[in-house]
mmCIF file of C-alpha atoms in Angstrom:
data_model
loop_
_atom_site.group_PDB
_atom_site.id
_atom_site.type_symbol
_atom_site.label_atom_id
_atom_site.label_comp_id
_atom_site.label_asym_id
_atom_site.label_seq_id
_atom_site.Cartn_x
_atom_site.Cartn_y
_atom_site.Cartn_z
ATOM 1 C CA MET A 244 -18.271 -0.206 16.271
ATOM 2 C CA SER A 245 -21.513 -1.865 15.066
ATOM 3 C CA ASP A 246 -21.692 -5.611 14.330
ATOM 4 C CA GLU A 247 -21.687 -4.930 10.580
ATOM 5 C CA ILE A 248 -18.536 -2.809 10.529
ATOM 6 C CA PRO A 249 -16.055 -5.480 11.754
ATOM 7 C CA GLU A 250 -17.211 -7.868 8.993
ATOM 8 C CA GLU A 251 -16.926 -5.086 6.420
ATOM 9 C CA LEU A 252 -13.468 -4.198 7.728
ATOM 10 C CA ARG A 253 -12.412 -7.842 7.510
ATOM 11 C CA ARG A 254 -13.504 -8.047 3.863
ATOM 12 C CA LEU A 255 -11.735 -4.813 2.953
ATOM 13 C CA ARG A 256 -8.529 -5.921 4.659
ATOM 14 C CA ALA A 257 -8.659 -9.205 2.749
ATOM 15 C CA ARG A 258 -8.880 -7.193 -0.480
ATOM 16 C CA ALA A 259 -5.973 -5.010 0.605
ATOM 17 C CA TYR A 260 -3.562 -7.497 2.221
ATOM 18 C CA GLY A 261 -4.687 -10.930 0.973
ATOM 19 C CA PRO A 262 -3.056 -12.989 -1.824
ATOM 20 C CA ASP A 263 -5.700 -11.800 -4.319
ATOM 21 C CA ALA A 264 -5.516 -8.133 -3.346
ATOM 22 C CA ASP A 265 -7.432 -5.914 -5.792
ATOM 23 C CA ILE A 266 -8.324 -2.880 -3.700
ATOM 24 C CA ALA A 267 -5.757 -0.626 -5.428
ATOM 25 C CA ALA A 268 -8.126 -0.412 -8.410
ATOM 26 C CA ASP A 269 -11.101 0.594 -6.216
ATOM 27 C CA PRO A 270 -10.650 4.128 -4.779
ATOM 28 C CA GLY A 271 -13.999 3.960 -2.978
ATOM 29 C CA ALA A 272 -13.007 0.774 -1.157
ATOM 30 C CA LEU A 273 -9.624 2.255 -0.256
ATOM 31 C CA GLN A 274 -11.294 5.305 1.278
ATOM 32 C CA ARG A 275 -13.771 3.139 3.203
ATOM 33 C CA LEU A 276 -10.921 0.956 4.556
ATOM 34 C CA ALA A 277 -9.080 4.050 5.783
ATOM 35 C CA GLU A 278 -12.250 5.335 7.499
ATOM 36 C CA LEU A 279 -12.936 2.041 9.278
ATOM 37 C CA GLU A 280 -9.327 1.621 10.423
ATOM 38 C CA GLU A 281 -9.275 5.188 11.725
ATOM 39 C CA GLN A 282 -12.540 4.540 13.592
ATOM 40 C CA GLN A 283 -11.101 1.360 15.090
ATOM 41 C CA ARG A 284 -7.933 3.175 16.079
ATOM 42 C CA ARG A 285 -9.929 5.886 17.890
ATOM 43 C CA GLU A 286 -11.882 3.266 19.818
ATOM 44 C CA LEU A 287 -8.710 1.436 20.804
ATOM 45 C CA VAL A 288 -7.003 4.529 22.191
ATOM 46 C CA ARG A 289 -10.053 5.765 24.162
ATOM 47 C CA PRO A 290 -8.726 6.115 27.764
ATOM 48 C CA VAL A 291 -10.299 4.176 30.599
ATOM 49 C CA ALA A 292 -10.186 5.752 34.074
ATOM 50 C CA PRO A 293 -8.097 3.591 36.412
ATOM 51 C CA ALA A 294 -9.929 2.039 39.325
ATOM 52 C CA THR A 295 -8.965 2.918 42.877
ATOM 53 C CA GLU A 296 -9.240 0.353 45.578
ATOM 54 C CA VAL A 297 -9.732 1.700 49.090
ATOM 55 C CA VAL A 298 -8.834 -0.687 51.853
ATOM 56 C CA GLU A 299 -10.642 -0.385 55.133
ATOM 57 C CA ALA A 300 -8.692 1.551 57.692
ATOM 58 C CA THR A 301 -8.785 -1.384 60.104
ATOM 59 C CA GLU A 302 -6.310 -3.250 57.839
ATOM 60 C CA PHE A 303 -3.445 -0.818 58.243
ATOM 61 C CA VAL A 304 -4.033 1.447 61.249
ATOM 62 C CA GLU A 305 -0.676 2.147 62.769
ATOM 63 C CA ALA A 306 -0.080 1.172 66.364
ATOM 64 C CA VAL A 307 -0.121 4.189 68.674
ATOM 65 C CA PRO A 308 1.691 4.092 71.989
ATOM 66 C CA GLU A 309 -0.645 4.171 74.897
ATOM 67 C CA ASP A 310 -0.799 7.490 76.716
ATOM 68 C CA PRO A 311 -0.359 7.485 80.458
ATOM 69 C CA PRO A 312 -3.588 7.561 82.428
ATOM 70 C CA VAL A 313 -5.012 10.981 83.014
ATOM 71 C CA PRO A 314 -7.720 12.275 85.238
ATOM 72 C CA GLU A 315 -11.229 11.870 83.945
ATOM 73 C CA ALA A 316 -11.760 15.586 83.426
ATOM 74 C CA ASP A 317 -8.543 15.945 81.439
ATOM 75 C CA ALA A 318 -9.388 12.831 79.419
ATOM 76 C CA ASP A 319 -12.726 14.353 78.381
ATOM 77 C CA ALA A 320 -11.031 17.588 77.259
ATOM 78 C CA GLU A 321 -8.386 15.718 75.279
ATOM 79 C CA ALA A 322 -11.044 13.685 73.550
ATOM 80 C CA GLU A 323 -12.694 16.905 72.390
ATOM 81 C CA GLU A 324 -9.435 18.385 71.076
ATOM 82 C CA GLU A 325 -8.066 15.400 69.136
ATOM 83 C CA PRO A 326 -9.990 14.253 66.065
ATOM 84 C CA PRO A 327 -10.258 10.507 65.560
ATOM 85 C CA ARG A 328 -7.548 8.897 63.411
ATOM 86 C CA ARG A 329 -8.653 7.799 59.984
ATOM 87 C CA GLY A 330 -7.001 5.424 57.574
ATOM 88 C CA ARG A 331 -5.516 6.862 54.343
ATOM 89 C CA PRO A 332 -6.849 5.351 51.084
ATOM 90 C CA ILE A 333 -4.237 3.343 49.145
ATOM 91 C CA ARG A 334 -4.112 2.147 45.532
ATOM 92 C CA SER A 335 -3.668 -1.504 44.688
ATOM 93 C CA ARG A 336 -0.430 -2.385 42.865
ATOM 94 C CA ARG A 337 -2.421 -4.795 40.726
ATOM 95 C CA VAL A 338 -4.532 -1.923 39.348
ATOM 96 C CA PHE A 339 -1.425 0.060 38.385
ATOM 97 C CA TRP A 340 0.054 -2.961 36.578
ATOM 98 C CA LEU A 341 -3.160 -3.545 34.613
ATOM 99 C CA TRP A 342 -3.353 0.126 33.675
ATOM 100 C CA GLY A 343 0.257 0.140 32.432
ATOM 101 C CA ILE A 344 -0.251 -3.027 30.374
ATOM 102 C CA SER A 345 -3.440 -1.638 28.767
ATOM 103 C CA LEU A 346 -1.629 1.549 27.729
ATOM 104 C CA ALA A 347 1.221 -0.460 26.176
ATOM 105 C CA LEU A 348 -1.253 -2.661 24.281
ATOM 106 C CA VAL A 349 -3.172 0.319 22.899
ATOM 107 C CA ALA A 350 0.068 1.983 21.773
ATOM 108 C CA ALA A 351 1.212 -1.192 20.001
ATOM 109 C CA LEU A 352 -2.109 -1.653 18.192
ATOM 110 C CA SER A 353 -2.195 1.991 17.147
ATOM 111 C CA SER A 354 1.337 1.756 15.726
ATOM 112 C CA ALA A 355 0.460 -1.410 13.805
ATOM 113 C CA LEU A 356 -2.636 0.183 12.275
ATOM 114 C CA THR A 357 -0.611 3.240 11.270
ATOM 115 C CA VAL A 358 2.042 1.113 9.528
ATOM 116 C CA VAL A 359 -0.607 -0.895 7.663
ATOM 117 C CA SER A 360 -2.397 2.264 6.523
ATOM 118 C CA VAL A 361 0.843 3.769 5.182
ATOM 119 C CA SER A 362 1.942 0.550 3.443
ATOM 120 C CA ILE A 363 -1.108 0.382 1.165
ATOM 121 C CA LEU A 364 -1.096 3.925 -0.147
ATOM 122 C CA PRO A 365 -2.036 3.504 -3.827
ATOM 123 C CA VAL A 366 0.546 4.327 -6.506
ATOM 124 C CA GLN A 367 -0.749 5.866 -9.708
ATOM 125 C CA THR A 368 0.079 3.448 -12.553
ATOM 126 C CA SER A 369 -0.919 5.704 -15.428
ATOM 127 C CA ALA A 370 0.376 9.136 -16.330
ATOM 128 C CA GLY A 371 -2.987 9.995 -17.861
ATOM 129 C CA VAL A 372 -1.576 9.953 -21.400
ATOM 130 C CA PRO A 373 -4.302 9.139 -23.971
ATOM 131 C CA GLN A 374 -4.251 6.175 -26.350
ATOM 132 C CA ILE A 375 -4.051 7.498 -29.904
ATOM 133 C CA ALA A 376 -3.917 4.278 -31.976
ATOM 134 C CA THR A 377 -4.257 0.478 -31.941
ATOM 135 C CA LEU A 378 -2.006 -1.691 -34.132
ATOM 136 C CA LYS A 379 -3.298 -5.135 -35.160
ATOM 137 C CA PRO A 380 -1.047 -7.970 -36.411
ATOM 138 C CA GLU A 381 -0.488 -7.898 -40.181
ATOM 139 C CA ASP A 382 -1.145 -11.256 -41.805
ATOM 140 C CA GLY A 383 1.561 -12.488 -44.152
ATOM 141 C CA ARG A 384 4.274 -10.273 -42.725
ATOM 142 C CA SER A 385 7.222 -12.179 -41.283
ATOM 143 C CA ILE A 386 9.387 -11.312 -38.298
ATOM 144 C CA PRO A 387 13.060 -10.598 -39.018
ATOM 145 C CA GLY A 388 15.220 -13.690 -38.626
ATOM 146 C CA ILE A 389 17.501 -11.827 -36.220
ATOM 147 C CA PHE A 390 15.063 -12.801 -33.474
ATOM 148 C CA GLY A 391 15.971 -16.463 -34.052
ATOM 149 C CA PRO A 392 13.640 -19.110 -32.559
ATOM 150 C CA ALA A 393 11.568 -16.355 -30.970
ATOM 151 C CA SER A 394 10.291 -15.365 -34.418
ATOM 152 C CA SER A 395 8.405 -18.632 -34.931
ATOM 153 C CA ASP A 396 5.317 -17.621 -32.902
ATOM 154 C CA GLY A 397 5.733 -13.848 -32.924
ATOM 155 C CA ARG A 398 3.659 -11.105 -34.510
ATOM 156 C CA ALA A 399 4.486 -8.414 -37.049
ATOM 157 C CA TYR A 400 2.562 -5.140 -37.257
ATOM 158 C CA PRO A 401 2.036 -2.739 -40.182
ATOM 159 C CA ASP A 402 4.169 0.324 -40.800
ATOM 160 C CA PHE A 403 3.357 3.128 -38.351
ATOM 161 C CA TYR A 404 4.671 6.500 -39.550
ATOM 162 C CA GLY A 405 7.904 4.938 -40.788
ATOM 163 C CA MET A 406 8.261 2.574 -37.816
ATOM 164 C CA SER A 407 7.637 -1.182 -37.648
ATOM 165 C CA ALA A 408 6.844 -3.075 -34.459
ATOM 166 C CA PHE A 409 7.267 -6.795 -33.778
ATOM 167 C CA VAL A 410 6.367 -8.987 -30.800
ATOM 168 C CA ALA A 411 8.402 -12.105 -30.093
ATOM 169 C CA TYR A 412 8.526 -14.427 -27.086
ATOM 170 C CA ALA A 413 11.800 -14.723 -25.216
ATOM 171 C CA GLN A 414 12.808 -17.177 -22.502
ATOM 172 C CA PHE A 415 13.940 -15.765 -19.159
ATOM 173 C CA GLY A 416 15.277 -17.498 -16.087
ATOM 174 C CA PRO A 417 16.102 -21.117 -15.280
ATOM 175 C CA ASP A 418 12.450 -22.217 -15.246
ATOM 176 C CA GLY A 419 12.006 -21.607 -18.947
ATOM 177 C CA GLU A 420 9.309 -18.962 -18.615
ATOM 178 C CA ARG A 421 8.532 -17.258 -21.910
ATOM 179 C CA ASN A 422 7.490 -13.620 -21.922
ATOM 180 C CA PRO A 423 6.512 -11.322 -24.809
ATOM 181 C CA CYS A 424 8.883 -8.576 -25.942
ATOM 182 C CA ILE A 425 8.126 -5.590 -28.201
ATOM 183 C CA PHE A 426 10.749 -4.520 -30.753
ATOM 184 C CA LEU A 427 10.513 -1.233 -32.647
ATOM 185 C CA THR A 428 12.737 -0.215 -35.560
ATOM 186 C CA PRO A 429 12.508 2.048 -38.656
ATOM 187 C CA THR A 430 10.716 0.216 -41.467
ATOM 188 C CA ALA A 431 13.379 1.219 -43.997
ATOM 189 C CA THR A 432 16.105 -0.533 -42.003
ATOM 190 C CA ILE A 433 14.486 -3.944 -41.492
ATOM 191 C CA ASP A 434 16.739 -5.593 -44.095
ATOM 192 C CA GLU A 435 19.827 -4.125 -42.408
ATOM 193 C CA LEU A 436 18.535 -5.305 -39.050
ATOM 194 C CA ASP A 437 18.036 -8.812 -40.406
ATOM 195 C CA ALA A 438 21.584 -8.823 -41.733
ATOM 196 C CA GLY A 439 22.900 -7.700 -38.353
ATOM 197 C CA GLY A 440 24.526 -4.546 -39.658
ATOM 198 C CA TYR A 441 22.089 -1.861 -38.450
ATOM 199 C CA SER A 442 23.177 0.353 -35.541
ATOM 200 C CA GLY A 443 20.599 3.150 -35.639
ATOM 201 C CA PHE A 444 17.356 3.654 -33.697
ATOM 202 C CA SER A 445 15.802 0.564 -32.101
ATOM 203 C CA GLN A 446 13.836 0.031 -28.913
ATOM 204 C CA ALA A 447 12.701 -3.061 -26.996
ATOM 205 C CA GLY A 448 10.595 -3.771 -23.919
ATOM 206 C CA CYS A 449 9.517 -7.099 -22.362
ATOM 207 C CA GLY A 450 6.695 -8.251 -20.115
ATOM 208 C CA ALA A 451 6.936 -10.345 -16.938
ATOM 209 C CA GLY A 452 4.171 -12.715 -15.928
ATOM 210 C CA ALA A 453 1.018 -10.684 -15.277
ATOM 211 C CA PHE A 454 2.724 -7.442 -16.348
ATOM 212 C CA PRO A 455 2.339 -6.652 -20.058
ATOM 213 C CA ALA A 456 5.203 -5.945 -22.417
ATOM 214 C CA THR A 457 5.707 -2.178 -22.604
ATOM 215 C CA LEU A 458 8.026 -0.044 -24.713
ATOM 216 C CA GLN A 459 8.377 3.700 -24.255
ATOM 217 C CA PHE A 460 10.767 6.414 -25.382
ATOM 218 C CA VAL A 461 11.172 10.128 -26.076
ATOM 219 C CA VAL A 462 11.250 11.083 -29.765
ATOM 220 C CA ASN A 463 14.702 12.286 -30.861
ATOM 221 C CA SER A 464 16.691 12.959 -34.030
ATOM 222 C CA THR A 465 17.333 9.262 -34.793
ATOM 223 C CA VAL A 466 13.716 8.406 -35.670
ATOM 224 C CA PRO A 467 12.353 8.649 -39.241
ATOM 225 C CA ASP A 468 11.113 12.026 -40.477
ATOM 226 C CA ALA A 469 7.577 10.692 -40.977
ATOM 227 C CA PHE A 470 7.453 9.755 -37.314
ATOM 228 C CA VAL A 471 8.721 13.191 -36.248
ATOM 229 C CA GLU A 472 6.029 14.880 -38.346
ATOM 230 C CA ARG A 473 3.387 12.998 -36.347
ATOM 231 C CA PHE A 474 5.184 13.012 -32.989
ATOM 232 C CA PRO A 475 7.464 16.070 -32.564
ATOM 233 C CA ARG A 476 10.874 15.718 -30.981
ATOM 234 C CA GLY A 477 10.664 15.704 -27.195
ATOM 235 C CA SER A 478 7.228 14.070 -27.131
ATOM 236 C CA SER A 479 6.699 10.737 -25.336
ATOM 237 C CA VAL A 480 5.432 7.582 -27.045
ATOM 238 C CA GLN A 481 4.498 4.252 -25.476
ATOM 239 C CA PHE A 482 3.547 0.852 -26.963
ATOM 240 C CA VAL A 483 1.681 -1.682 -24.787
ATOM 241 C CA PHE A 484 1.008 -5.320 -25.821
ATOM 242 C CA ASP A 485 -2.365 -6.744 -24.696
ATOM 243 C CA GLY A 486 -1.712 -10.310 -25.847
ATOM 244 C CA GLU A 487 -2.710 -9.650 -29.451
ATOM 245 C CA ASN A 488 -2.692 -5.954 -30.357
ATOM 246 C CA LEU A 489 -0.454 -2.997 -29.596
ATOM 247 C CA GLY A 490 -1.895 0.112 -27.973
ATOM 248 C CA VAL A 491 -0.072 3.350 -28.808
ATOM 249 C CA PHE A 492 -0.060 6.175 -26.246
ATOM 250 C CA SER A 493 1.430 9.638 -26.644
ATOM 251 C CA ASP A 494 1.343 13.069 -25.053
ATOM 252 C CA ALA A 495 1.522 14.508 -28.577
ATOM 253 C CA GLY A 496 -2.212 13.811 -28.939
#
């Protein structure tokens, strides 16, 4: 790999695995990270031919029993018939150990890269449903008292096809963290809700830290007729709180 690629790979890995990871929102960076890791993996698994050490024959020539003396003529003939002994090449044990260790190391690195690549596969966070409306807080409109202390700094939104939405902050956990929650109920039943006697349609959804409050449901027979006229039964509707306004999403268009 070139000198520039390792630095680029380091930056991309920091974006993917670091504490401030943001690469999931950058498809181009994700693709580039996969390409660089695959290139690195190929370079790591490239085989290297093992070396062979040949030791001089003088180091291991086997002792040969001396032959009995023969006449000079016979000795000359025997010398012509028998080829000279030659040492057999041997491989060093050290070379085999190094080769085995290198193969194990390459296999381990390849497995690690494969696990990392699989663990950061992006998950689609949106179903591609369009936003069809934005609800802004309605000044002067109060939140039902049923929400208790949470109603003191909440928000009320205008009627939306026979439905009314409210955002109140609720406390979760022992650390006292407060997170926003969306409440949705038919506008005509707000008084009943405040009195604690309403048992019809109502939905709620809360946020958690960096994740926004979200409420979603499938339209059914319990919602007001005006809402069904705009969003037919069986259609999906979602409300998302951005800190001030409510975005409305629906597959009903």
